[in-house]
Amino acid sequence: MTYLKNAWYVACLTHQVRAGEMFHRTLLDEAVVFYRKQDGSPVALQDRCPHRFVPLHLGTIRGDQIECGYHGLRFDCSGACVKNPHGDGKIPAAAKVRAYPVEERHGMLWIWMGDAPADLALLPDYSVLDPSSGYLVSTGGYIHIKANYELMAENLLDLSHITYLHDGLLGSPEQVGADQVLTEDEGHIVCRRWMPGISVPGVFDMLYRRDQGLVDMWTEMRWMPPSCFLLDSGVHAVGATREDHGWYYGVHILTPETRYTTHYHFAAALPAGTRLTDAEAAKFAEMRRFAFEEQDKPILDAQQAALGETDFWAMKPVLLTIDAGPVRMRRAIERLIAAERQTAQPASVD
Ligand code: FES
Ligand SMILES: [Fe+2]
C-alpha cells in the first residue's frame, strides 16, 4: 500500500467545483469526479462508469445525479445507479460507483478516501486562512509536481535548502549550519531552525524593515500526517523579540496524484500588522510562486526522474544531519500505513 487512506486530503479549492459543472482529478491513483447538488453541497464519486469504464465527467449533470455520456446509466450522489434506460430497466447489483465523503473547509475541498468512517477530528487546522481569523491571506497557488509526495514532503520539512535553492529570496548564506530542533506533539513533527544575525532574505525584507540589514530569523515547520504542512517563519531585529509584522504562516498541502506525481497547493497568511500595498502584496505572492514553481519544482521533477521507479531506500541515500526530520517523517508514514493495514485485515481465526 502506498498511501495512508484514512486521512483527509485536499482535492481542490472549493471554487473549482462550480454549480452545474463537473471537475475531475486523480487522487491517490483513483479517478474522482466532483459536482454540486442543487443545494450547493459538493459530491465526489468514482469517475468511472461500471458499464464500460467511461469517465463519468464526460457525461451530464441531471439535478443531483449524473448521467453517463455513453449509454445513459444514471447515478445518484451516493453512487447508486438509479436509472438504466435499456431493456426492462432493471438495475444490475454491480451498477454502482464509489462515493467519497467530502468537506469544505478553509477554502478547500477535502476528501476522505479510506474505508474507515470519515473522522472530522483528523482534518488539519488551517483556520489562519479563514476570514474570521483576521489574517491577511496572500494569493496561493497550485503546482503539479512530477515527483512522489514524500520527496516533496522532505523538501518542506527540511528547509536547509532555502540557502541554496532560494538564496536571496527566502534564504541567505549565513543560514548554513543552523541547528534543527525536532519535536513531536500529537503525531505532528515540528522542525525548528533558528538563525540569529543573518542578512535578511528578500521576502522578509519586504515584510519587515526594507533596509537589507541583519536580522534574527526563524523557521518552524509543522508536519501534520500524512502530507499537510504549516510554516511559521519570519524575522525580527537582532536580539529582539517577534513583532506584529515581518513574519507569516506558510500553508503547504500535498495530495498524491499517483506514486510519482503530486498535487501541491500553497498559500500564506500574514498577521494584521503587516503593511503592504496591493502591488507589494502581489509581489510577495509572486516571489513565493517563483520559489516553489521555478526553483523547487524543477529539482523535485529531476529527483523523481533520477529515481525512476526504484524505491527510495533501495537507492541507499546518503544521510546528513539535516535529514533527521525527513527520516522521522518517512518512518511515521510507514508506521501509520502499517497500522492502517493491520486494522483493515480481518482478525485471523486460529
Ligand atoms: S459506459 Fe456508462 S453507460 Fe455504458
Ligand atoms: Fe523550497
Coordinates of C-alpha atoms and ligand atoms in Angstrom, one line a residue:
M1 CA 0.0 0.0 0.0
T2 CA 1.4 3.3 -1.0
Y3 CA -0.8 5.8 0.7
L4 CA -2.4 6.4 4.1
K5 CA -6.1 6.1 3.1
N6 CA -7.9 7.0 6.4
A7 CA -7.0 10.7 6.2
W8 CA -8.2 13.9 4.8
Y9 CA -6.6 15.1 1.5
V10 CA -7.2 18.4 -0.3
A11 CA -8.9 17.5 -3.6
C12 CA -9.0 21.1 -4.9
L13 CA -10.1 24.6 -4.0
T14 CA -13.8 25.0 -3.2
H15 CA -14.3 27.5 -6.1
Q16 CA -13.1 24.9 -8.6
V17 CA -16.3 22.9 -8.2
R18 CA -18.9 25.2 -9.8
A19 CA -22.6 24.7 -9.9
G20 CA -23.7 22.8 -13.0
E21 CA -20.2 21.7 -13.9
M22 CA -18.1 18.7 -13.2
F23 CA -14.5 18.8 -12.0
H24 CA -12.3 15.7 -12.1
R25 CA -8.9 14.8 -10.8
T26 CA -6.9 11.7 -10.0
L27 CA -6.2 11.4 -6.3
L28 CA -4.2 8.5 -4.7
D29 CA -4.4 6.7 -8.1
E30 CA -8.2 6.9 -8.1
A31 CA -10.1 9.0 -10.7
V32 CA -12.7 11.1 -8.9
V33 CA -15.4 13.4 -10.3
F34 CA -16.8 16.3 -8.3
Y35 CA -20.0 18.3 -8.8
R36 CA -22.5 20.2 -6.7
K37 CA -26.0 19.2 -5.8
Q38 CA -28.8 21.7 -6.3
D39 CA -28.5 22.8 -2.7
G40 CA -24.8 23.6 -3.4
S41 CA -23.3 20.8 -1.4
P42 CA -20.4 19.0 -3.0
V43 CA -20.3 15.4 -4.2
A44 CA -17.3 13.2 -5.0
L45 CA -17.8 10.0 -7.0
Q46 CA -15.5 7.5 -8.6
D47 CA -15.0 8.8 -12.1
R48 CA -15.5 5.5 -13.9
C49 CA -18.8 4.1 -15.2
P50 CA -19.1 0.4 -14.1
H51 CA -20.5 -0.5 -17.6
R52 CA -17.7 0.2 -20.0
F53 CA -15.5 2.3 -17.8
V54 CA -16.0 5.7 -19.4
P55 CA -15.2 8.6 -17.1
L56 CA -18.4 10.0 -15.7
H57 CA -17.2 13.5 -16.1
L58 CA -17.8 13.1 -19.8
G59 CA -21.5 12.8 -19.0
T60 CA -24.2 15.2 -17.9
I61 CA -25.4 16.5 -14.6
R62 CA -29.1 15.8 -14.1
G63 CA -30.4 17.6 -11.0
D64 CA -28.5 15.9 -8.1
Q65 CA -27.4 13.0 -10.3
I66 CA -25.0 12.3 -13.1
E67 CA -25.7 10.5 -16.3
C68 CA -23.0 8.6 -18.1
G69 CA -22.3 10.1 -21.6
Y70 CA -22.0 6.8 -23.3
H71 CA -25.2 4.7 -22.7
G72 CA -27.0 6.8 -20.2
L73 CA -26.7 4.9 -16.8
R74 CA -27.6 7.4 -14.1
F75 CA -26.1 7.6 -10.7
D76 CA -27.2 9.5 -7.6
C77 CA -24.8 11.2 -5.1
S78 CA -24.4 8.0 -3.1
G79 CA -23.0 6.3 -6.1
A80 CA -26.1 4.1 -6.6
C81 CA -27.3 3.5 -10.2
V82 CA -30.9 4.9 -10.2
K83 CA -31.7 4.6 -13.9
N84 CA -31.0 2.0 -16.6
P85 CA -32.6 3.3 -19.8
H86 CA -32.2 -0.1 -21.6
G87 CA -34.3 -3.3 -21.7
D88 CA -36.6 -3.7 -18.8
G89 CA -34.7 -1.1 -16.9
K90 CA -33.6 -3.5 -14.2
I91 CA -30.5 -2.2 -12.4
P92 CA -27.7 -4.8 -12.0
A93 CA -26.4 -5.1 -8.5
A94 CA -22.9 -4.2 -9.6
A95 CA -24.0 -1.0 -11.2
K96 CA -22.7 1.4 -8.7
V97 CA -19.7 3.7 -8.2
R98 CA -17.9 4.7 -5.0
A99 CA -18.9 7.9 -3.2
Y100 CA -16.4 9.6 -1.1
P101 CA -17.0 11.8 2.0
V102 CA -16.1 15.4 1.3
E103 CA -15.8 18.5 3.5
E104 CA -15.4 22.2 2.6
R105 CA -13.1 24.0 5.0
H106 CA -10.6 26.8 4.8
G107 CA -11.4 27.5 1.2
M108 CA -10.5 23.9 0.2
L109 CA -12.5 20.8 -0.7
W110 CA -11.2 17.9 1.4
I111 CA -11.8 14.2 0.5
W112 CA -11.6 11.1 2.6
M113 CA -10.6 8.0 0.6
G114 CA -10.3 5.4 3.3
D115 CA -12.6 2.6 4.3
A116 CA -12.9 3.7 7.9
P117 CA -15.7 6.2 8.7
A118 CA -14.5 9.8 7.9
D119 CA -13.3 11.5 11.0
L120 CA -13.6 15.3 11.0
A121 CA -11.4 15.5 14.1
L122 CA -8.5 14.5 11.8
L123 CA -9.0 17.4 9.4
P124 CA -5.9 19.7 9.7
D125 CA -6.4 23.1 11.2
Y126 CA -5.8 25.9 8.6
S127 CA -8.1 28.4 10.3
V128 CA -5.5 31.1 9.6
L129 CA -6.9 31.1 6.1
D130 CA -10.4 31.9 7.3
P131 CA -11.6 35.5 7.0
S132 CA -12.6 35.3 10.7
S133 CA -9.0 34.8 11.7
G134 CA -8.1 38.4 10.9
Y135 CA -5.0 37.3 8.9
L136 CA -4.3 38.7 5.5
V137 CA -4.4 35.8 3.1
S138 CA -1.9 36.0 0.3
T139 CA -2.8 34.6 -3.1
G140 CA -1.9 31.0 -3.1
G141 CA -1.4 28.6 -6.0
Y142 CA -1.3 25.1 -7.3
I143 CA 1.6 23.3 -8.8
H144 CA 1.7 19.9 -10.4
I145 CA 4.8 18.2 -9.2
K146 CA 6.2 15.2 -11.1
A147 CA 7.5 13.5 -8.1
N148 CA 6.3 11.3 -5.2
Y149 CA 4.7 13.3 -2.4
E150 CA 7.3 12.1 0.1
L151 CA 10.1 13.7 -1.8
M152 CA 8.1 16.9 -1.8
A153 CA 7.3 16.5 1.9
E154 CA 11.1 16.2 2.6
N155 CA 11.6 19.5 0.8
L156 CA 9.1 21.2 3.0
L157 CA 10.1 19.7 6.4
D158 CA 13.8 20.3 6.0
L159 CA 14.2 23.9 5.0
S160 CA 18.1 23.8 4.9
H161 CA 17.7 24.0 1.1
I162 CA 16.5 27.6 1.2
T163 CA 20.1 28.8 1.5
Y164 CA 21.0 27.2 -1.8
L165 CA 17.8 27.0 -3.9
H166 CA 16.1 30.2 -2.7
D167 CA 19.2 32.3 -1.9
G168 CA 18.3 36.0 -1.7
L169 CA 14.6 35.2 -1.9
L170 CA 13.7 33.0 1.1
G171 CA 17.2 32.2 2.3
S172 CA 20.6 33.7 2.9
P173 CA 24.2 32.3 3.1
E174 CA 24.6 32.6 6.8
Q175 CA 21.8 30.2 7.4
V176 CA 24.1 27.2 6.6
G177 CA 24.6 25.0 9.6
A178 CA 21.7 26.3 11.6
D179 CA 20.6 23.8 14.2
Q180 CA 17.5 21.9 13.6
V181 CA 15.4 21.1 16.6
L182 CA 12.8 18.4 16.2
T183 CA 9.9 17.9 18.5
E184 CA 6.8 15.8 18.2
D185 CA 3.3 16.6 19.5
E186 CA 0.1 14.7 19.0
G187 CA 1.5 12.9 16.0
H188 CA 2.9 16.1 14.4
I189 CA 6.6 16.6 13.7
V190 CA 7.8 20.1 14.2
C191 CA 11.2 21.2 12.8
R192 CA 12.6 24.5 14.1
R193 CA 15.6 26.4 12.8
W194 CA 16.9 29.5 14.5
M195 CA 19.3 31.7 12.5
P196 CA 20.5 34.8 14.5
G197 CA 22.3 37.7 12.9
I198 CA 21.8 36.8 9.3
S199 CA 21.4 39.1 6.2
V200 CA 17.7 39.4 5.6
P201 CA 16.3 37.3 2.7
G202 CA 14.3 39.4 0.1
V203 CA 10.8 38.3 1.0
F204 CA 11.3 39.1 4.7
D205 CA 13.0 42.4 4.0
M206 CA 9.8 43.5 2.2
L207 CA 7.7 42.4 5.1
Y208 CA 9.9 43.9 7.8
R209 CA 12.4 46.9 7.6
R210 CA 13.3 47.2 3.9
D211 CA 16.9 48.1 4.8
Q212 CA 18.6 44.9 3.9
G213 CA 20.1 44.9 7.3
L214 CA 20.9 42.0 9.7
V215 CA 18.0 40.2 11.4
D216 CA 17.3 37.1 13.5
M217 CA 15.3 34.6 11.5
W218 CA 13.3 31.5 12.4
T219 CA 11.5 28.8 10.5
E220 CA 9.2 26.4 12.3
M221 CA 7.7 23.8 10.0
R222 CA 4.9 21.6 11.3
W223 CA 4.1 18.3 9.5
M224 CA 0.6 17.0 10.0
P225 CA 0.3 13.5 8.7
P226 CA 0.1 12.4 6.1
S227 CA 1.1 15.4 3.9
C228 CA 0.0 18.8 5.3
F229 CA 2.3 21.5 6.5
L230 CA 2.1 24.8 8.3
L231 CA 5.1 27.0 8.5
D232 CA 5.7 29.8 11.0
S233 CA 8.6 31.9 9.6
G234 CA 9.9 35.4 10.0
V235 CA 12.5 37.8 11.1
H236 CA 12.9 40.4 13.9
A237 CA 15.7 42.8 14.9
V238 CA 18.8 41.1 16.2
G239 CA 18.5 40.2 19.8
A240 CA 14.8 41.4 20.0
T241 CA 11.5 39.6 20.0
R242 CA 8.8 38.9 17.5
E243 CA 6.9 42.0 16.3
D244 CA 3.5 42.2 14.7
H245 CA 5.0 42.1 11.2
G246 CA 8.0 40.5 9.4
W247 CA 6.6 37.0 9.6
Y248 CA 3.8 34.8 8.1
Y249 CA 2.2 31.4 8.2
G250 CA 3.0 29.4 5.1
V251 CA 0.4 26.8 4.1
H252 CA 1.7 23.8 2.1
I253 CA -0.5 20.9 1.3
L254 CA 0.4 17.8 -0.7
T255 CA -2.0 15.3 -2.2
P256 CA -0.6 12.3 -4.0
E257 CA -2.0 12.0 -7.6
T258 CA -0.1 8.9 -8.4
R259 CA 3.0 7.2 -6.9
Y260 CA 5.1 9.6 -9.0
T261 CA 3.1 12.8 -9.2
T262 CA 1.7 15.2 -6.6
H263 CA -0.9 18.0 -6.3
Y264 CA 0.7 20.8 -4.4
H265 CA -1.4 23.7 -3.0
F266 CA 0.1 26.6 -1.2
A267 CA -1.0 29.9 0.4
A268 CA 0.2 32.3 3.1
A269 CA -1.5 34.1 6.0
L270 CA 0.1 37.4 7.1
P271 CA -0.5 39.0 10.5
A272 CA -2.8 42.1 10.6
G273 CA 0.2 44.3 11.4
T274 CA 1.8 43.6 8.0
R275 CA 1.6 46.8 5.9
L276 CA 1.7 46.0 2.2
T277 CA 0.4 48.0 -0.8
D278 CA -1.6 46.0 -3.3
A279 CA 1.5 46.0 -5.6
E280 CA 3.7 44.7 -2.8
A281 CA 1.1 42.0 -1.8
A282 CA 1.2 40.9 -5.4
K283 CA 5.0 40.9 -5.4
F284 CA 5.0 38.8 -2.2
A285 CA 2.7 36.2 -3.8
E286 CA 4.8 36.2 -7.0
M287 CA 8.1 35.8 -5.1
R288 CA 6.7 32.7 -3.4
R289 CA 5.2 31.3 -6.6
F290 CA 8.5 31.8 -8.3
A291 CA 10.4 30.0 -5.4
F292 CA 8.0 27.0 -5.4
E293 CA 7.3 26.7 -9.1
E294 CA 10.5 27.8 -10.7
Q295 CA 13.0 26.7 -8.1
D296 CA 11.6 23.8 -6.1
K297 CA 9.6 22.1 -8.9
P298 CA 12.4 21.5 -11.3
I299 CA 14.5 20.0 -8.5
L300 CA 11.7 17.7 -7.5
D301 CA 10.9 16.6 -11.0
A302 CA 14.5 15.9 -11.7
Q303 CA 14.8 13.9 -8.4
Q304 CA 12.0 11.6 -9.5
A305 CA 13.3 11.3 -13.0
A306 CA 16.7 10.2 -11.5
L307 CA 15.0 7.7 -9.1
G308 CA 12.6 6.4 -11.8
E309 CA 10.5 3.6 -10.3
T310 CA 13.2 2.5 -7.8
D311 CA 12.3 2.5 -4.2
F312 CA 13.8 5.4 -2.3
W313 CA 15.5 3.3 0.4
A314 CA 16.8 0.8 -2.2
M315 CA 18.8 3.7 -3.7
K316 CA 20.7 3.9 -0.3
P317 CA 20.5 7.7 0.0
V318 CA 23.4 9.4 1.9
L319 CA 22.1 10.7 5.2
L320 CA 23.1 14.1 6.7
T321 CA 22.1 15.8 9.9
I322 CA 19.5 17.8 8.0
D323 CA 17.7 14.5 7.2
A324 CA 16.6 13.8 10.8
G325 CA 13.2 15.4 10.3
P326 CA 12.5 13.9 6.9
V327 CA 13.6 10.4 8.0
R328 CA 11.5 10.6 11.1
M329 CA 8.5 11.7 8.9
R330 CA 9.1 8.8 6.5
R331 CA 9.2 6.3 9.4
A332 CA 6.0 7.8 10.8
I333 CA 4.2 7.5 7.5
E334 CA 5.3 3.8 7.3
R335 CA 4.1 3.1 10.8
L336 CA 0.7 4.8 10.1
I337 CA 0.2 2.8 6.9
A338 CA 1.2 -0.4 8.6
A339 CA -1.2 0.3 11.4
E340 CA -4.0 1.0 8.9
R341 CA -3.3 -2.1 7.0
Q342 CA -3.4 -4.2 10.2
T343 CA -6.8 -2.8 11.3
A344 CA -8.2 -3.3 7.7
Q345 CA -7.3 -7.0 7.8
P346 CA -9.9 -9.4 9.2
A347 CA -9.0 -10.9 12.5
S348 CA -7.4 -14.3 12.0
V349 CA -9.0 -17.3 13.4
D350 CA -6.5 -19.9 14.6
Ligands
FES1 S1 -20.1 3.2 -20.3 FE1 -21.5 4.2 -19.0 S2 -23.4 3.6 -19.5 FE2 -22.1 2.5 -20.8
FE2 FE 11.8 25.3 -1.3

